[in-house]
Amino acid sequence: MPQLNPTPWLAMLVFSWMVYMSILPIKVMAHSFVHKPTPKTAKEFKTQPWTWPW
């Protein structure tokens, strides 16, 4: 049964992962955003205790 021979399928799997891991990260890291996010200052919210009516 030739489909049980792992040699061609393993080589294809390893080669495709080598291509994906060498080309795709470069393209993903080269992506630039149109609008750069600006950091906002953190606001301290003043909370007051709530008295229960019972």
Short mmCIF file of N, CA, C and O in Angstrom, two decimals:
data_model
loop_
_atom_site.label_atom_id
_atom_site.label_comp_id
_atom_site.label_asym_id
_atom_site.label_seq_id
_atom_site.Cartn_x
_atom_site.Cartn_y
_atom_site.Cartn_z
N MET A 1 0.84 -1.18 0.00
CA MET A 1 0.00 0.00 0.00
C MET A 1 0.89 1.25 0.00
O MET A 1 1.52 1.57 1.01
N PRO A 2 0.95 1.96 -1.10
CA PRO A 2 1.87 3.09 -1.20
C PRO A 2 1.49 4.29 -0.33
O PRO A 2 2.34 5.10 0.00
N GLN A 3 0.23 4.42 0.05
CA GLN A 3 -0.14 5.58 0.86
C GLN A 3 0.39 5.47 2.29
O GLN A 3 0.38 6.45 3.02
N LEU A 4 0.87 4.31 2.69
CA LEU A 4 1.43 4.16 4.02
C LEU A 4 2.91 4.49 4.06
O LEU A 4 3.51 4.50 5.13
N ASN A 5 3.51 4.75 2.92
CA ASN A 5 4.91 5.12 2.87
C ASN A 5 5.03 6.59 3.29
O ASN A 5 4.58 7.49 2.58
N PRO A 6 5.64 6.88 4.45
CA PRO A 6 5.66 8.27 4.94
C PRO A 6 6.72 9.15 4.31
O PRO A 6 6.74 10.35 4.55
N THR A 7 7.58 8.61 3.50
CA THR A 7 8.71 9.40 2.99
C THR A 7 8.26 10.61 2.16
O THR A 7 8.67 11.72 2.45
N PRO A 8 7.43 10.48 1.13
CA PRO A 8 7.07 11.68 0.37
C PRO A 8 6.21 12.66 1.17
O PRO A 8 6.35 13.86 1.04
N TRP A 9 5.34 12.13 2.02
CA TRP A 9 4.44 13.01 2.77
C TRP A 9 5.19 13.73 3.88
O TRP A 9 4.93 14.92 4.12
N LEU A 10 6.14 13.08 4.50
CA LEU A 10 6.92 13.73 5.55
C LEU A 10 7.81 14.81 4.95
O LEU A 10 7.92 15.91 5.50
N ALA A 11 8.41 14.53 3.81
CA ALA A 11 9.25 15.54 3.15
C ALA A 11 8.41 16.75 2.73
O ALA A 11 8.84 17.89 2.89
N MET A 12 7.20 16.51 2.21
CA MET A 12 6.32 17.60 1.82
C MET A 12 5.90 18.42 3.03
O MET A 12 5.86 19.65 2.98
N LEU A 13 5.61 17.77 4.14
CA LEU A 13 5.22 18.46 5.36
C LEU A 13 6.36 19.32 5.89
O LEU A 13 6.17 20.50 6.21
N VAL A 14 7.54 18.76 5.96
CA VAL A 14 8.69 19.51 6.47
C VAL A 14 9.02 20.68 5.55
O VAL A 14 9.28 21.80 6.01
N PHE A 15 8.99 20.46 4.25
CA PHE A 15 9.30 21.53 3.31
C PHE A 15 8.27 22.66 3.39
O PHE A 15 8.62 23.84 3.38
N SER A 16 7.00 22.30 3.47
CA SER A 16 5.97 23.34 3.53
C SER A 16 6.08 24.14 4.83
O SER A 16 5.91 25.37 4.82
N TRP A 17 6.38 23.49 5.94
CA TRP A 17 6.56 24.23 7.20
C TRP A 17 7.79 25.12 7.15
O TRP A 17 7.79 26.21 7.71
N MET A 18 8.84 24.67 6.50
CA MET A 18 10.03 25.53 6.35
C MET A 18 9.70 26.76 5.53
O MET A 18 10.14 27.87 5.86
N VAL A 19 8.91 26.61 4.50
CA VAL A 19 8.51 27.76 3.68
C VAL A 19 7.62 28.69 4.49
O VAL A 19 7.83 29.91 4.49
N TYR A 20 6.65 28.15 5.19
CA TYR A 20 5.75 28.98 5.99
C TYR A 20 6.51 29.74 7.08
O TYR A 20 6.25 30.91 7.31
N MET A 21 7.42 29.08 7.73
CA MET A 21 8.13 29.71 8.84
C MET A 21 9.23 30.66 8.38
O MET A 21 9.75 31.44 9.17
N SER A 22 9.58 30.63 7.11
CA SER A 22 10.60 31.56 6.62
C SER A 22 10.00 32.75 5.89
O SER A 22 10.58 33.83 5.88
N ILE A 23 8.83 32.59 5.27
CA ILE A 23 8.24 33.67 4.49
C ILE A 23 7.16 34.42 5.27
O ILE A 23 7.15 35.66 5.30
N LEU A 24 6.26 33.70 5.89
CA LEU A 24 5.13 34.36 6.54
C LEU A 24 5.51 35.29 7.69
O LEU A 24 4.95 36.39 7.77
N PRO A 25 6.43 34.94 8.60
CA PRO A 25 6.76 35.90 9.66
C PRO A 25 7.32 37.21 9.13
O PRO A 25 7.06 38.27 9.69
N ILE A 26 8.05 37.16 8.04
CA ILE A 26 8.60 38.39 7.45
C ILE A 26 7.47 39.27 6.95
O ILE A 26 7.46 40.48 7.17
N LYS A 27 6.49 38.67 6.30
CA LYS A 27 5.37 39.44 5.78
C LYS A 27 4.49 39.98 6.92
O LYS A 27 3.99 41.10 6.83
N VAL A 28 4.31 39.21 7.96
CA VAL A 28 3.49 39.66 9.08
C VAL A 28 4.18 40.79 9.84
O VAL A 28 3.56 41.79 10.21
N MET A 29 5.48 40.67 10.06
CA MET A 29 6.20 41.70 10.80
C MET A 29 6.37 42.98 9.98
O MET A 29 6.55 44.05 10.53
N ALA A 30 6.29 42.90 8.66
CA ALA A 30 6.42 44.07 7.81
C ALA A 30 5.11 44.85 7.71
O ALA A 30 5.09 45.95 7.16
N HIS A 31 4.03 44.28 8.23
CA HIS A 31 2.74 44.96 8.16
C HIS A 31 2.76 46.21 9.03
O HIS A 31 3.22 46.18 10.17
N SER A 32 2.27 47.30 8.49
CA SER A 32 2.21 48.53 9.27
C SER A 32 0.75 49.00 9.35
O SER A 32 -0.01 48.86 8.39
N PHE A 33 0.39 49.58 10.46
CA PHE A 33 -0.96 50.05 10.66
C PHE A 33 -1.13 51.43 10.04
O PHE A 33 -0.20 52.24 10.02
N VAL A 34 -2.31 51.72 9.56
CA VAL A 34 -2.59 53.02 8.98
C VAL A 34 -2.61 54.08 10.08
O VAL A 34 -2.02 55.15 9.95
N HIS A 35 -3.30 53.78 11.16
CA HIS A 35 -3.38 54.71 12.28
C HIS A 35 -2.67 54.08 13.47
O HIS A 35 -3.07 53.04 13.97
N LYS A 36 -1.62 54.72 13.90
CA LYS A 36 -0.87 54.18 15.03
C LYS A 36 -1.66 54.44 16.31
O LYS A 36 -2.18 55.55 16.52
N PRO A 37 -1.78 53.46 17.18
CA PRO A 37 -2.52 53.66 18.42
C PRO A 37 -1.78 54.62 19.35
O PRO A 37 -0.56 54.56 19.48
N THR A 38 -2.52 55.50 19.95
CA THR A 38 -1.91 56.44 20.90
C THR A 38 -2.28 56.02 22.31
O THR A 38 -3.44 55.72 22.59
N PRO A 39 -1.31 55.96 23.19
CA PRO A 39 -1.62 55.57 24.56
C PRO A 39 -2.40 56.67 25.28
O PRO A 39 -2.12 57.86 25.12
N LYS A 40 -3.38 56.25 26.03
CA LYS A 40 -4.18 57.20 26.80
C LYS A 40 -3.76 57.12 28.26
O LYS A 40 -3.30 56.09 28.73
N THR A 41 -3.94 58.21 28.94
CA THR A 41 -3.59 58.21 30.35
C THR A 41 -4.66 57.46 31.14
O THR A 41 -5.85 57.55 30.83
N ALA A 42 -4.23 56.76 32.14
CA ALA A 42 -5.15 56.01 32.97
C ALA A 42 -5.83 56.94 33.95
O ALA A 42 -5.18 57.72 34.65
N LYS A 43 -7.15 56.88 33.98
CA LYS A 43 -7.91 57.74 34.89
C LYS A 43 -8.23 56.98 36.16
O LYS A 43 -8.55 55.79 36.13
N GLU A 44 -8.12 57.66 37.27
CA GLU A 44 -8.51 57.09 38.55
C GLU A 44 -9.96 57.46 38.80
O GLU A 44 -10.30 58.64 38.91
N PHE A 45 -10.81 56.47 38.85
CA PHE A 45 -12.21 56.73 39.10
C PHE A 45 -12.44 56.77 40.60
O PHE A 45 -12.00 55.90 41.34
N LYS A 46 -13.13 57.80 41.01
CA LYS A 46 -13.41 57.96 42.42
C LYS A 46 -14.74 57.28 42.72
O LYS A 46 -15.78 57.68 42.22
N THR A 47 -14.68 56.24 43.51
CA THR A 47 -15.90 55.51 43.85
C THR A 47 -16.31 55.84 45.26
O THR A 47 -15.49 56.11 46.13
N GLN A 48 -17.60 55.82 45.47
CA GLN A 48 -18.15 56.10 46.78
C GLN A 48 -18.92 54.88 47.25
O GLN A 48 -19.56 54.19 46.44
N PRO A 49 -18.88 54.61 48.54
CA PRO A 49 -19.63 53.46 49.03
C PRO A 49 -21.13 53.71 48.91
O PRO A 49 -21.61 54.83 49.04
N TRP A 50 -21.84 52.65 48.63
CA TRP A 50 -23.27 52.75 48.46
C TRP A 50 -23.94 52.18 49.70
O TRP A 50 -23.67 51.05 50.10
N THR A 51 -24.80 52.94 50.29
CA THR A 51 -25.50 52.48 51.49
C THR A 51 -26.76 51.75 51.07
O THR A 51 -27.56 52.25 50.27
N TRP A 52 -26.92 50.58 51.61
CA TRP A 52 -28.08 49.78 51.30
C TRP A 52 -29.28 50.29 52.09
O TRP A 52 -29.16 50.61 53.25
N PRO A 53 -30.47 50.36 51.48
CA PRO A 53 -31.63 50.95 52.14
C PRO A 53 -32.30 50.08 53.19
O PRO A 53 -33.28 50.50 53.78
N TRP A 54 -31.83 48.89 53.47
CA TRP A 54 -32.52 48.09 54.48
C TRP A 54 -31.84 48.08 55.82
O TRP A 54 -30.77 48.39 56.07
#
